[in-house]
CSV table of C-alpha atoms in Angstrom, one decimal:
chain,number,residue,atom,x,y,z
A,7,UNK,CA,-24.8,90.5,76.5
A,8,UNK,CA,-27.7,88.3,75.7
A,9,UNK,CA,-27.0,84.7,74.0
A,10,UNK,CA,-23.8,86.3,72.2
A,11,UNK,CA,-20.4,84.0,70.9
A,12,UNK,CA,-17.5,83.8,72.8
A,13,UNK,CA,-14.2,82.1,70.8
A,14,UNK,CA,-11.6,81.3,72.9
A,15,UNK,CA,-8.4,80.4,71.5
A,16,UNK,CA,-5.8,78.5,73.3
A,17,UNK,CA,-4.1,75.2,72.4
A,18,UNK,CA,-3.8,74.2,76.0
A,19,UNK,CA,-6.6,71.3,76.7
A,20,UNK,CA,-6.2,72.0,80.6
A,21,UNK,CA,-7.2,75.8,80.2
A,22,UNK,CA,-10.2,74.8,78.4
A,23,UNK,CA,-11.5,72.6,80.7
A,24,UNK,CA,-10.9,75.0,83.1
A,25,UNK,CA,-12.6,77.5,81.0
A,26,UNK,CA,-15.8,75.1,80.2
A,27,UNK,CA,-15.6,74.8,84.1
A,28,UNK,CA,-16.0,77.8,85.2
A,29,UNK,CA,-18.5,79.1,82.8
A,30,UNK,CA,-20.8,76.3,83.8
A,31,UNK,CA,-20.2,77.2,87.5
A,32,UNK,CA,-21.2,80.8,86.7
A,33,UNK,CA,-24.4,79.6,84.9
A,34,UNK,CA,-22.9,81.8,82.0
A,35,UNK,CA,-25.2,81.0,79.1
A,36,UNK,CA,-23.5,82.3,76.0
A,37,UNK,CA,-22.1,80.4,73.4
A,38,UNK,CA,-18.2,79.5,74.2
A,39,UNK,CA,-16.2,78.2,71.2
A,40,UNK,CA,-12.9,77.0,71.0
A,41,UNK,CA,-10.3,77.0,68.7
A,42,UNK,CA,-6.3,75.9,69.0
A,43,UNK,CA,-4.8,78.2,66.8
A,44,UNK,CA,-5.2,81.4,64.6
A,45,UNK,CA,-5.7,79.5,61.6
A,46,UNK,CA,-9.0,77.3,63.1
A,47,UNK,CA,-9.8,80.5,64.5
A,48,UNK,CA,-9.8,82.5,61.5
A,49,UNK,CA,-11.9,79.7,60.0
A,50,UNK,CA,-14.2,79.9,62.7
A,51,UNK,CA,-14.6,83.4,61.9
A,52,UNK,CA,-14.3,83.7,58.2
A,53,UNK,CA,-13.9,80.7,56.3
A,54,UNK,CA,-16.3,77.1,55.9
A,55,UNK,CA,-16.6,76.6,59.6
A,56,UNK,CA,-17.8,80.4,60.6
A,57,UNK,CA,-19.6,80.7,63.6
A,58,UNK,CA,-23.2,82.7,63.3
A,59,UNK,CA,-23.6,84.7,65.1
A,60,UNK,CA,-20.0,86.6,64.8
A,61,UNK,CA,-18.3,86.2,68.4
A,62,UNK,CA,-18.9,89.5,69.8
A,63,UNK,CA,-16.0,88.4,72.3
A,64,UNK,CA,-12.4,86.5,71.1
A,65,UNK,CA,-10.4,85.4,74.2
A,66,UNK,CA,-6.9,84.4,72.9
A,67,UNK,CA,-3.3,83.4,74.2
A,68,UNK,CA,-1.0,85.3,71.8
A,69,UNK,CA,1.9,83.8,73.3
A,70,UNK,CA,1.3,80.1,73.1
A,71,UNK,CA,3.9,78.3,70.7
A,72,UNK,CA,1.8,77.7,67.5
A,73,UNK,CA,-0.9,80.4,67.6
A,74,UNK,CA,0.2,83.5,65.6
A,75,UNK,CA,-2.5,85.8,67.9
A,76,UNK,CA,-0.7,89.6,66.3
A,77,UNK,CA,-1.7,88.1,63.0
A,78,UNK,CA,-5.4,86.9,63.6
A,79,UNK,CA,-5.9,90.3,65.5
A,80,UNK,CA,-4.9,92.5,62.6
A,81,UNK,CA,-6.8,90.1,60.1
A,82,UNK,CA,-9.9,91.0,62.7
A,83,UNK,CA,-9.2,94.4,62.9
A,84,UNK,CA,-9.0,95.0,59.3
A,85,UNK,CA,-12.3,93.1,58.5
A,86,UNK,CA,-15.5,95.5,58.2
A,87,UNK,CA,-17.5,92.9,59.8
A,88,UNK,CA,-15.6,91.4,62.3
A,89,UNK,CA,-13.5,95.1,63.7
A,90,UNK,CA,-16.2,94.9,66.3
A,91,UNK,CA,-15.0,92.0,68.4
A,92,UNK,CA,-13.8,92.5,71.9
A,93,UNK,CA,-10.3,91.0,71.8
A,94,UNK,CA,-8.8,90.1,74.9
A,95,UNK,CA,-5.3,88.8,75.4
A,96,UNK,CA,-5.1,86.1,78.3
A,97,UNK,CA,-1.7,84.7,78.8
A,98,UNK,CA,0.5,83.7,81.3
A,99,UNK,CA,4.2,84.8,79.6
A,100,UNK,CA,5.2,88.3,79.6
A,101,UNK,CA,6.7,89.3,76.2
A,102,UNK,CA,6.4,92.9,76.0
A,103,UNK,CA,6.7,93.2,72.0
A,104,UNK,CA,3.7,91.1,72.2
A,105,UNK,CA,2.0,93.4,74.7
A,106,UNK,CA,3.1,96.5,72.8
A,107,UNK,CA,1.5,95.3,69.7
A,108,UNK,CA,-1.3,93.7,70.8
A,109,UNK,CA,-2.6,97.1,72.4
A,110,UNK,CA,-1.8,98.9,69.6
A,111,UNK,CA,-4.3,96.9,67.8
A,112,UNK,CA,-7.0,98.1,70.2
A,113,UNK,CA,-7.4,95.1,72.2
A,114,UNK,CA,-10.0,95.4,75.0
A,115,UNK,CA,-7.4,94.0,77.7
A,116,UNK,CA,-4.2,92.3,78.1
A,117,UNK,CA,-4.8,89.9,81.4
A,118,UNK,CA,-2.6,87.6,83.3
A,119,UNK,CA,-4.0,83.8,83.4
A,120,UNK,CA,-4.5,83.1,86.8
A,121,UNK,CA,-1.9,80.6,87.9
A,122,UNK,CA,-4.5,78.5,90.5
A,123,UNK,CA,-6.4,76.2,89.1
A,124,UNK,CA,-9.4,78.6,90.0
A,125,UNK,CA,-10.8,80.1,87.4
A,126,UNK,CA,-14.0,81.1,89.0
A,127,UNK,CA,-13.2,84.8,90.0
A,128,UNK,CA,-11.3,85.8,87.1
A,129,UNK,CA,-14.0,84.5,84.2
A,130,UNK,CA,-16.5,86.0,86.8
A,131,UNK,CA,-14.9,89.4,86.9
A,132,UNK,CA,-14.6,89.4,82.5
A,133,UNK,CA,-18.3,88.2,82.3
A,134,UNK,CA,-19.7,91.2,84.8
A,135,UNK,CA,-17.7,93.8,82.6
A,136,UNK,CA,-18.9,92.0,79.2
A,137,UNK,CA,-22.5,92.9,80.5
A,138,UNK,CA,-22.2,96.4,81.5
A,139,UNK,CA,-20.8,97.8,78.4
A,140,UNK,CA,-23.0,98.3,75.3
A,141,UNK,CA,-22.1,96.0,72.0
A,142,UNK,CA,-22.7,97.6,68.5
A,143,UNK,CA,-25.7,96.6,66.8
A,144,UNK,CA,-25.7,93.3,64.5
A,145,UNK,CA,-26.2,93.4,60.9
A,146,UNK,CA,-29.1,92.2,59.2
């Protein structure tokens, strides 16, 4: 995955720093975004503040109180140019309607936060996959 956007969406400032962290302690070089909620998100994806190129990854916390994560993943999935995006769910609270529907929109992978404050392995383990597997080609 070369120079590709990355839009992480979690209101929580510590899991962003954490985040920013551990990318810049992998050397990851790709574009990480952040929004706090679906609706910034969805902006960031669609509206005045889109982000060129499209994210070909969204990283999101469906179950954090204020982001409506079901509803931005079925507004992705029915969107010719933005079906594409890897979503994967990142959360530390088990809700299993969540779970249920969140697959059934095709996510790329429901994943359990870690709960150290090392984020090193598990953002390590997500960037080797993102570069093994073969992205769609963009538009022109």
């Amino acid at each position: 995955m070369i120079n590709s956007n990355i839009l992480f969406v979690d209101n929580s400032k510590v899991g962003i720093e954490r985040a920013k962290k551990a990318f810049t302690t992998l050397g990851i070089e790709n574009t990480l975004h952040f929004a706090e909620n679906d609706v910034e998100a969805w902006d960031m994806l669609n509206g005045n503040h889109k982000i060129s190129p499209v994210p070909k990854i969204l990283l999101i916390d469906i179950n954090q109180e204020g982001v409506n994560g079901i509803d931005l993943i079925n507004k992705i999935r029915s969107h010719e140019d933005l079906k594409s995006i890897l979503v994967f769910v990142i959360t530390s609270i088990d809700n299993e309607k969540n779970r249920s529907e969140a697959l059934n929109l095709n996510i790329a992978g429901y994943i359990h936060k870690p709960i150290d404050n090392d984020n090193i392995d598990f953002f390590s383990i997500l960037y080797n996959y993102w570069n093994i597997i073969e992205y769609s080609s963009e538009k022109k």
